[in-house]
GROMACS .gro file of C-alpha atoms in nm:
model
  421
    1MET     CA    1  20.031  21.934   6.494
    2THR     CA    2  19.767  21.963   6.222
    3ASP     CA    3  19.630  21.619   6.305
    4ALA     CA    4  19.624  21.703   6.674
    5LEU     CA    5  19.437  22.024   6.610
    6ALA     CA    6  19.186  21.846   6.393
    7THR     CA    7  19.104  21.598   6.666
    8ALA     CA    8  19.107  21.831   6.965
    9PRO     CA    9  18.793  21.789   7.174
   10GLU     CA   10  18.523  22.054   7.175
   11ALA     CA   11  18.389  21.964   7.519
   12SER     CA   12  18.372  22.221   7.795
   13PRO     CA   13  18.711  22.297   7.949
   14PRO     CA   14  18.803  22.162   8.294
   15ARG     CA   15  18.728  22.369   8.600
   16ILE     CA   16  18.975  22.657   8.615
   17SER     CA   17  18.757  22.919   8.781
   18ALA     CA   18  19.010  22.978   9.056
   19LEU     CA   19  19.249  23.114   8.797
   20GLY     CA   20  18.989  23.345   8.651
   21GLY     CA   21  18.922  23.496   8.992
   22VAL     CA   22  19.288  23.583   9.034
   23LEU     CA   23  19.331  23.721   8.685
   24GLU     CA   24  19.022  23.935   8.636
   25SER     CA   25  19.182  24.238   8.801
   26VAL     CA   26  19.523  24.202   8.635
   27PRO     CA   27  19.630  24.479   8.391
   28GLU     CA   28  19.600  24.357   8.034
   29HIS     CA   29  19.963  24.413   7.944
   30VAL     CA   30  20.135  24.179   8.191
   31SER     CA   31  20.026  23.827   8.104
   32GLU     CA   32  20.224  23.515   8.014
   33ILE     CA   33  20.169  23.297   7.710
   34ALA     CA   34  20.475  23.324   7.488
   35SER     CA   35  20.665  23.027   7.363
   36ALA     CA   36  21.033  23.081   7.426
   37SER     CA   37  21.048  22.996   7.794
   38PRO     CA   38  21.362  22.828   7.931
   39PRO     CA   39  21.304  22.455   7.962
   40GLU     CA   40  21.396  22.411   8.325
   41VAL     CA   41  21.405  22.607   8.646
   42THR     CA   42  21.783  22.577   8.674
   43ALA     CA   43  21.820  22.779   8.358
   44GLU     CA   44  21.811  23.093   8.564
   45SER     CA   45  21.928  22.972   8.903
   46VAL     CA   46  22.267  23.086   9.019
   47THR     CA   47  22.349  22.846   9.298
   48GLU     CA   48  22.311  22.476   9.358
   49ARG     CA   49  22.043  22.436   9.624
   50GLU     CA   50  21.840  22.161   9.780
   51PRO     CA   51  21.479  22.225   9.882
   52GLU     CA   52  21.446  22.241  10.259
   53GLY     CA   53  21.187  22.052  10.464
   54ALA     CA   54  20.917  21.806  10.365
   55PRO     CA   55  20.729  21.873  10.040
   56SER     CA   56  20.384  22.029  10.067
   57PRO     CA   57  20.074  21.816   9.994
   58ASP     CA   58  20.023  22.005   9.668
   59ALA     CA   59  20.383  21.940   9.566
   60VAL     CA   60  20.339  21.567   9.631
   61LEU     CA   61  20.034  21.553   9.405
   62VAL     CA   62  20.197  21.764   9.136
   63ARG     CA   63  20.507  21.547   9.128
   64ARG     CA   64  20.298  21.234   9.114
   65THR     CA   65  20.126  21.369   8.805
   66MET     CA   66  20.462  21.463   8.652
   67ALA     CA   67  20.587  21.107   8.698
   68GLU     CA   68  20.271  20.968   8.540
   69ILE     CA   69  20.289  21.180   8.224
   70ALA     CA   70  20.667  21.153   8.173
   71PRO     CA   71  20.649  20.847   7.941
   72VAL     CA   72  20.403  21.028   7.710
   73ALA     CA   73  20.545  21.379   7.731
   74ASP     CA   74  20.534  21.435   7.354
   75ARG     CA   75  20.165  21.347   7.338
   76VAL     CA   76  20.090  21.571   7.636
   77THR     CA   77  20.264  21.859   7.460
   78SER     CA   78  20.079  21.806   7.132
   79TYR     CA   79  19.745  21.782   7.311
   80PHE     CA   80  19.822  22.094   7.515
   81TYR     CA   81  19.877  22.304   7.203
   82ALA     CA   82  19.582  22.140   7.027
   83LEU     CA   83  19.354  22.255   7.307
   84LEU     CA   84  19.511  22.598   7.327
   85PHE     CA   85  19.491  22.677   6.956
   86THR     CA   86  19.151  22.516   6.898
   87ARG     CA   87  18.980  22.698   7.181
   88HIS     CA   88  19.177  23.019   7.133
   89PRO     CA   89  19.281  23.038   6.765
   90ASP     CA   90  19.376  23.405   6.803
   91LEU     CA   91  19.676  23.295   7.011
   92ARG     CA   92  19.837  23.099   6.727
   93ALA     CA   93  19.977  23.418   6.572
   94MET     CA   94  20.180  23.482   6.886
   95PHE     CA   95  20.389  23.171   6.827
   96PRO     CA   96  20.648  23.111   6.553
   97ALA     CA   97  20.522  22.982   6.220
   98ALA     CA   98  20.734  22.668   6.267
   99MET     CA   99  20.670  22.510   6.605
  100ASP     CA  100  20.900  22.209   6.575
  101THR     CA  101  21.204  22.349   6.755
  102GLN     CA  102  21.031  22.513   7.048
  103ARG     CA  103  20.675  22.385   7.059
  104ASP     CA  104  20.724  22.238   7.405
  105ARG     CA  105  20.898  22.529   7.576
  106LEU     CA  106  20.592  22.690   7.729
  107LEU     CA  107  20.458  22.362   7.863
  108LYS     CA  108  20.800  22.256   7.991
  109ALA     CA  109  20.838  22.585   8.174
  110LEU     CA  110  20.498  22.548   8.339
  111LEU     CA  111  20.552  22.187   8.437
  112THR     CA  112  20.903  22.240   8.566
  113ALA     CA  113  20.799  22.541   8.769
  114ALA     CA  114  20.515  22.337   8.915
  115GLU     CA  115  20.752  22.055   9.004
  116HIS     CA  116  20.981  22.294   9.195
  117MET     CA  117  20.715  22.474   9.399
  118ASP     CA  118  20.890  22.389   9.728
  119ASP     CA  119  21.221  22.546   9.619
  120VAL     CA  120  21.088  22.897   9.676
  121PRO     CA  121  21.399  23.115   9.627
  122VAL     CA  122  21.504  22.953   9.299
  123LEU     CA  123  21.149  22.924   9.169
  124THR     CA  124  21.060  23.284   9.250
  125ALA     CA  125  21.368  23.423   9.078
  126TYR     CA  126  21.299  23.204   8.774
  127LEU     CA  127  20.935  23.309   8.745
  128GLN     CA  128  21.012  23.676   8.800
  129ASN     CA  129  21.256  23.664   8.511
  130LEU     CA  130  20.995  23.491   8.297
  131GLY     CA  131  20.735  23.750   8.388
  132ARG     CA  132  20.964  24.036   8.294
  133GLY     CA  133  21.087  23.864   7.981
  134HIS     CA  134  20.742  23.778   7.852
  135ARG     CA  135  20.640  24.141   7.820
  136LYS     CA  136  20.815  24.143   7.484
  137TYR     CA  137  20.552  23.911   7.336
  138GLY     CA  138  20.270  24.162   7.380
  139THR     CA  139  20.054  23.925   7.582
  140ILE     CA  140  19.751  24.021   7.791
  141SER     CA  141  19.607  23.894   8.118
  142ALA     CA  142  19.322  23.707   7.948
  143HIS     CA  143  19.576  23.454   7.820
  144TYR     CA  144  19.648  23.317   8.167
  145PRO     CA  145  19.323  23.121   8.209
  146ALA     CA  146  19.348  23.011   7.843
  147VAL     CA  147  19.685  22.852   7.912
  148GLY     CA  148  19.558  22.713   8.240
  149GLU     CA  149  19.264  22.545   8.069
  150ALA     CA  150  19.491  22.382   7.813
  151LEU     CA  151  19.736  22.271   8.083
  152ILE     CA  152  19.469  22.113   8.301
  153GLY     CA  153  19.300  21.961   7.997
  154ALA     CA  154  19.619  21.790   7.885
  155LEU     CA  155  19.688  21.659   8.234
  156VAL     CA  156  19.334  21.529   8.273
  157ARG     CA  157  19.370  21.329   7.952
  158TYR     CA  158  19.709  21.170   8.023
  159ALA     CA  159  19.749  21.145   8.402
  160ASP     CA  160  19.678  20.797   8.537
  161ILE     CA  161  19.523  20.935   8.855
  162TRP     CA  162  19.315  21.251   8.840
  163ASP     CA  163  19.068  21.351   9.108
  164GLU     CA  164  18.934  21.665   9.269
  165GLU     CA  165  19.227  21.682   9.512
  166THR     CA  166  19.482  21.658   9.230
  167GLU     CA  167  19.302  21.918   9.022
  168GLY     CA  168  19.290  22.153   9.319
  169ALA     CA  169  19.665  22.115   9.369
  170TRP     CA  170  19.734  22.200   9.006
  171VAL     CA  171  19.497  22.500   9.004
  172ARG     CA  172  19.659  22.642   9.317
  173THR     CA  173  20.006  22.578   9.177
  174TYR     CA  174  19.933  22.741   8.844
  175THR     CA  175  19.768  23.037   9.018
  176THR     CA  176  20.083  23.090   9.224
  177ILE     CA  177  20.305  23.064   8.916
  178SER     CA  178  20.089  23.315   8.729
  179GLN     CA  179  20.074  23.568   9.010
  180ILE     CA  180  20.452  23.576   9.057
  181MET     CA  181  20.499  23.642   8.687
  182ILE     CA  182  20.223  23.903   8.675
  183ASP     CA  183  20.363  24.096   8.969
  184ALA     CA  184  20.716  24.094   8.827
  185ALA     CA  185  20.596  24.214   8.487
  186ALA     CA  186  20.385  24.491   8.639
  187GLU     CA  187  20.679  24.616   8.842
  188ASP     CA  188  20.912  24.597   8.544
  189GLU     CA  189  20.679  24.803   8.327
  190ARG     CA  190  20.721  25.101   8.557
  191HIS     CA  191  21.083  25.153   8.454
  192ALA     CA  192  21.169  24.946   8.145
  193PRO     CA  193  21.037  24.895   7.790
  194ALA     CA  194  20.904  24.560   7.677
  195TRP     CA  195  21.193  24.530   7.431
  196TRP     CA  196  21.483  24.725   7.283
  197GLN     CA  197  21.578  24.779   6.918
  198ALA     CA  198  21.951  24.718   6.865
  199GLU     CA  199  22.151  24.797   6.551
  200VAL     CA  200  22.444  24.581   6.449
  201VAL     CA  201  22.747  24.812   6.436
  202SER     CA  202  23.018  24.550   6.382
  203HIS     CA  203  23.037  24.183   6.289
  204ASP     CA  204  23.369  24.003   6.340
  205LEU     CA  205  23.382  23.646   6.210
  206ARG     CA  206  23.646  23.489   6.438
  207THR     CA  207  23.613  23.134   6.301
  208PRO     CA  208  23.393  22.988   6.025
  209ASP     CA  209  23.115  22.940   6.281
  210ILE     CA  210  23.178  23.197   6.557
  211ALA     CA  211  23.104  23.569   6.529
  212VAL     CA  212  23.160  23.854   6.774
  213ILE     CA  213  22.873  24.097   6.723
  214THR     CA  214  22.851  24.450   6.863
  215LEU     CA  215  22.513  24.618   6.902
  216ARG     CA  216  22.392  24.971   6.968
  217PRO     CA  217  22.056  24.971   7.152
  218ASP     CA  218  21.807  25.248   7.077
  219GLN     CA  219  21.791  25.343   7.446
  220PRO     CA  220  21.999  25.265   7.755
  221TYR     CA  221  22.011  24.893   7.827
  222PRO     CA  222  22.083  24.831   8.196
  223PHE     CA  223  22.251  24.500   8.273
  224LEU     CA  224  22.519  24.350   8.494
  225ALA     CA  225  22.834  24.166   8.388
  226GLY     CA  226  22.755  23.794   8.373
  227GLN     CA  227  22.394  23.840   8.261
  228TYR     CA  228  22.238  23.750   7.926
  229THR     CA  229  21.967  23.869   7.691
  230SER     CA  230  21.700  23.716   7.469
  231LEU     CA  231  21.726  23.811   7.103
  232GLU     CA  232  21.499  23.806   6.798
  233THR     CA  233  21.621  23.854   6.440
  234PRO     CA  234  21.420  23.999   6.148
  235TRP     CA  235  21.472  23.674   5.957
  236TRP     CA  236  21.295  23.451   6.212
  237PRO     CA  237  21.012  23.650   6.373
  238ARG     CA  238  20.888  23.537   6.715
  239ILE     CA  239  21.183  23.303   6.763
  240TRP     CA  240  21.398  23.420   7.053
  241ARG     CA  241  21.733  23.282   7.167
  242HIS     CA  242  21.952  23.359   7.468
  243TYR     CA  243  22.307  23.499   7.448
  244SER     CA  244  22.543  23.618   7.720
  245PHE     CA  245  22.700  23.962   7.716
  246ALA     CA  246  23.072  23.942   7.647
  247SER     CA  247  23.167  24.263   7.826
  248ALA     CA  248  23.080  24.461   8.133
  249PRO     CA  249  22.856  24.767   8.079
  250ARG     CA  250  23.044  25.023   7.865
  251PRO     CA  251  23.037  25.403   7.879
  252ASP     CA  252  22.933  25.415   7.511
  253GLY     CA  253  22.637  25.183   7.579
  254LEU     CA  254  22.742  24.927   7.317
  255LEU     CA  255  22.673  24.556   7.376
  256THR     CA  256  22.886  24.263   7.260
  257LEU     CA  257  22.773  23.905   7.203
  258HIS     CA  258  22.963  23.589   7.103
  259VAL     CA  259  22.754  23.366   6.879
  260LYS     CA  260  22.834  23.015   6.757
  261ALA     CA  261  22.635  22.880   6.462
  262VAL     CA  262  22.500  22.539   6.563
  263PRO     CA  263  22.363  22.272   6.329
  264ALA     CA  264  22.007  22.353   6.225
  265GLY     CA  265  22.022  22.664   6.444
  266TRP     CA  266  21.801  22.919   6.271
  267VAL     CA  267  21.887  23.221   6.483
  268SER     CA  268  22.253  23.140   6.543
  269ASN     CA  269  22.321  23.075   6.174
  270ALA     CA  270  22.144  23.396   6.077
  271LEU     CA  271  22.353  23.595   6.324
  272VAL     CA  272  22.682  23.437   6.220
  273HIS     CA  273  22.635  23.410   5.844
  274ARG     CA  274  22.371  23.668   5.752
  275ALA     CA  275  22.376  23.960   5.995
  276ARG     CA  276  22.567  24.269   5.885
  277PRO     CA  277  22.622  24.623   6.019
  278GLY     CA  278  22.301  24.819   5.985
  279ASP     CA  279  22.070  24.525   6.058
  280VAL     CA  280  21.832  24.581   6.348
  281LEU     CA  281  21.756  24.313   6.609
  282ARG     CA  282  21.521  24.308   6.907
  283LEU     CA  283  21.639  24.245   7.261
  284GLY     CA  284  21.439  24.133   7.561
  285PRO     CA  285  21.531  24.242   7.914
  286PRO     CA  286  21.853  24.124   8.078
  287ALA     CA  287  21.833  23.814   8.294
  288GLY     CA  288  22.052  23.582   8.497
  289SER     CA  289  22.231  23.616   8.829
  290MET     CA  290  22.580  23.483   8.757
  291THR     CA  291  22.718  23.815   8.877
  292VAL     CA  292  23.004  23.930   9.100
  293ASP     CA  293  22.943  23.996   9.468
  294HIS     CA  294  23.163  24.299   9.531
  295SER     CA  295  23.099  24.290   9.904
  296THR     CA  296  23.345  24.000   9.943
  297ASP     CA  297  23.712  23.961   9.861
  298ASN     CA  298  23.688  23.586   9.795
  299GLY     CA  299  23.891  23.464   9.502
  300MET     CA  300  23.702  23.386   9.181
  301LEU     CA  301  23.740  23.058   8.992
  302CYS     CA  302  23.591  23.091   8.643
  303LEU     CA  303  23.535  22.806   8.397
  304GLY     CA  304  23.435  22.899   8.042
  305GLY     CA  305  23.382  22.641   7.769
  306GLY     CA  306  23.353  22.748   7.404
  307THR     CA  307  23.149  23.070   7.373
  308GLY     CA  308  23.089  23.034   7.745
  309ILE     CA  309  23.404  23.243   7.778
  310ALA     CA  310  23.192  23.549   7.689
  311PRO     CA  311  23.033  23.610   8.032
  312ILE     CA  312  23.359  23.508   8.202
  313LYS     CA  313  23.536  23.789   8.015
  314ALA     CA  314  23.261  24.026   8.129
  315LEU     CA  315  23.314  23.921   8.491
  316VAL     CA  316  23.688  23.989   8.466
  317GLU     CA  317  23.619  24.338   8.327
  318ASP     CA  318  23.371  24.399   8.608
  319VAL     CA  319  23.628  24.312   8.874
  320ALA     CA  320  23.879  24.544   8.710
  321GLU     CA  321  23.633  24.834   8.687
  322HIS     CA  322  23.547  24.804   9.056
  323GLY     CA  323  23.915  24.820   9.148
  324ASP     CA  324  23.910  24.481   9.319
  325ARG     CA  325  24.239  24.305   9.388
  326ARG     CA  326  24.098  23.961   9.451
  327ARG     CA  327  24.255  23.665   9.279
  328VAL     CA  328  24.074  23.561   8.959
  329GLU     CA  329  24.159  23.226   8.799
  330VAL     CA  330  24.015  23.159   8.451
  331PHE     CA  331  24.013  22.819   8.282
  332TYR     CA  332  23.921  22.850   7.913
  333GLY     CA  333  23.818  22.520   7.753
  334ALA     CA  334  23.776  22.432   7.384
  335ARG     CA  335  23.802  22.135   7.151
  336SER     CA  336  24.129  22.253   6.994
  337ASP     CA  337  24.364  22.549   6.987
  338HIS     CA  338  24.177  22.673   6.679
  339ASP     CA  339  23.855  22.695   6.884
  340LEU     CA  340  24.015  22.921   7.144
  341TYR     CA  341  23.886  23.213   6.939
  342ASP     CA  342  23.916  23.473   7.219
  343ILE     CA  343  24.236  23.355   7.384
  344ASP     CA  344  24.434  23.661   7.268
  345THR     CA  345  24.189  23.891   7.442
  346MET     CA  346  24.207  23.692   7.762
  347LEU     CA  347  24.588  23.685   7.756
  348ARG     CA  348  24.597  24.064   7.706
  349LEU     CA  349  24.379  24.101   8.014
  350GLN     CA  350  24.618  23.874   8.204
  351LYS     CA  351  24.912  24.098   8.113
  352THR     CA  352  24.720  24.405   8.226
  353PHE     CA  353  24.597  24.276   8.562
  354PRO     CA  354  24.842  24.098   8.792
  355TRP     CA  355  24.560  23.940   8.992
  356LEU     CA  356  24.434  23.750   8.684
  357ALA     CA  357  24.556  23.408   8.566
  358VAL     CA  358  24.431  23.251   8.241
  359ARG     CA  359  24.482  22.886   8.148
  360SER     CA  360  24.360  22.727   7.826
  361VAL     CA  361  24.252  22.363   7.818
  362THR     CA  362  24.185  22.170   7.496
  363GLU     CA  363  24.042  21.821   7.459
  364GLU     CA  364  24.389  21.689   7.380
  365GLN     CA  365  24.493  21.802   7.728
  366GLY     CA  366  24.190  21.650   7.898
  367ARG     CA  367  23.855  21.756   8.034
  368LEU     CA  368  23.820  22.106   8.174
  369PRO     CA  369  23.698  21.997   8.522
  370ASP     CA  370  23.990  21.752   8.548
  371ALA     CA  371  24.233  22.032   8.467
  372VAL     CA  372  24.086  22.247   8.742
  373ARG     CA  373  24.150  21.972   8.997
  374GLN     CA  374  24.523  21.994   8.929
  375TYR     CA  375  24.537  22.343   9.077
  376GLY     CA  376  24.396  22.503   9.388
  377PRO     CA  377  24.305  22.471   9.666
  378TRP     CA  378  23.970  22.628   9.579
  379SER     CA  379  23.780  22.612   9.908
  380GLU     CA  380  23.804  22.991   9.959
  381TYR     CA  381  23.691  23.077   9.606
  382ASP     CA  382  23.358  23.166   9.451
  383ALA     CA  383  23.306  22.963   9.134
  384PHE     CA  384  23.147  23.070   8.803
  385LEU     CA  385  23.073  22.827   8.520
  386SER     CA  386  22.953  22.897   8.167
  387GLY     CA  387  22.948  22.661   7.869
  388PRO     CA  388  22.790  22.340   7.745
  389LEU     CA  389  22.545  22.184   7.987
  390GLY     CA  390  22.757  21.871   8.029
  391MET     CA  391  23.063  22.078   8.113
  392VAL     CA  392  22.871  22.281   8.369
  393ARG     CA  393  22.733  21.970   8.538
  394SER     CA  394  23.067  21.793   8.554
  395GLY     CA  395  23.228  22.118   8.664
  396VAL     CA  396  22.984  22.154   8.952
  397ASP     CA  397  23.068  21.802   9.066
  398ALA     CA  398  23.441  21.872   9.043
  399LEU     CA  399  23.413  22.196   9.237
  400ARG     CA  400  23.208  22.037   9.510
  401GLY     CA  401  23.474  21.771   9.536
  402ALA     CA  402  23.738  22.044   9.561
  403GLY     CA  403  23.567  22.185   9.869
  404ILE     CA  404  23.376  22.483   9.728
  405PRO     CA  405  23.044  22.518   9.914
  406THR     CA  406  22.746  22.467   9.692
  407ASP     CA  407  22.607  22.812   9.765
  408ARG     CA  408  22.921  22.965   9.611
  409ILE     CA  409  22.894  22.781   9.278
  410ARG     CA  410  22.720  23.004   9.025
  411HIS     CA  411  22.605  22.926   8.672
  412ASP     CA  412  22.336  22.984   8.412
  413PHE     CA  413  22.250  22.688   8.188
  414LEU     CA  414  22.248  22.906   7.876
  415THR     CA  415  22.425  22.687   7.628
  416GLU     CA  416  22.140  22.435   7.636
  417LEU     CA  417  21.910  22.716   7.520
  418VAL     CA  418  22.147  22.861   7.263
  419ALA     CA  419  22.219  22.517   7.118
  420GLN     CA  420  21.861  22.496   7.006
  421GLY     CA  421  21.936  22.757   6.746
   0.00000   0.00000   0.00000
């Protein structure tokens, strides 16, 4: 990064005046620039969807550019940040001191959002969550054109074909992305803080690398069972990671997270091995839509792999609290019996609620999606998946094959984010 910064061009930035016109009237507290954005639109989507209709002309041009820069993505990323920090050095302090583990998240979020402009429902929900979540970074509206300049500048340098029509498509696309985020952040500010302080009140080390952590937020934290939060520790400032809530909202307001320390994971290792009662963390707003629809009595098929059992447990508690009597089938997957760290809790819930069935599946028994195929039928169930990205993807395929409509398969690709530390 130092070399890239040293060689960043000093020429005038590309035309981005259309962005400035949109942003001049935006309140200063609702801008987007922060660096911990989810890497792909599906990170916050809850159903498997296919875009409808033919792509727009702008989408065609945007996707062409994406295909052209894909082989040199690392260089595009480095050049993007070189431009951003050279032309706007004051922004560097808003990013973590070490950029190696997340340096490409902002650019990936922008590019992926641009690529999915025709999938309006998924894209809008994703960007609204980003807009709300990015309030915690303390950004201002003036950062939007700064990011836009760097984005266009990097694309100009590395795209094989760049003309006025392509530039216009990207400016319009980025303007749309920005405005959705700005509007969501402005609305969120009316009723929620930018972040919450949360004190660790208990720390239960279940295995050498998995901890169950209970937090007490400094003010009410509204969320739904199945959602997740972003979290910053005092040991790694400006580095945020995503963790699912492991319980439904509680009368005492406490929050529970399941955290697995991953190799080279700065935040996860700090939470598992360093955090103690009395430590204070920061939480961003709740996000995610893998929640229960209480207007239906469809059965629920829940697949939780590893610490992905956390939001599944929250969903079970939510069904119980609403007095539902729908059938809930939980498949809990892990590498070995030793890794089924929360199986006792799940079995206690099974004894308490006759409508709940819990089955554990270890690698010795086979793959979790294969185990699900042995039961059923599942065509009348809503499905919920949480766990490693590979498990979720294979699980989606298995559930489609079992006859569950794609619009009733819900998931949040959180583990991919958490695995980055």
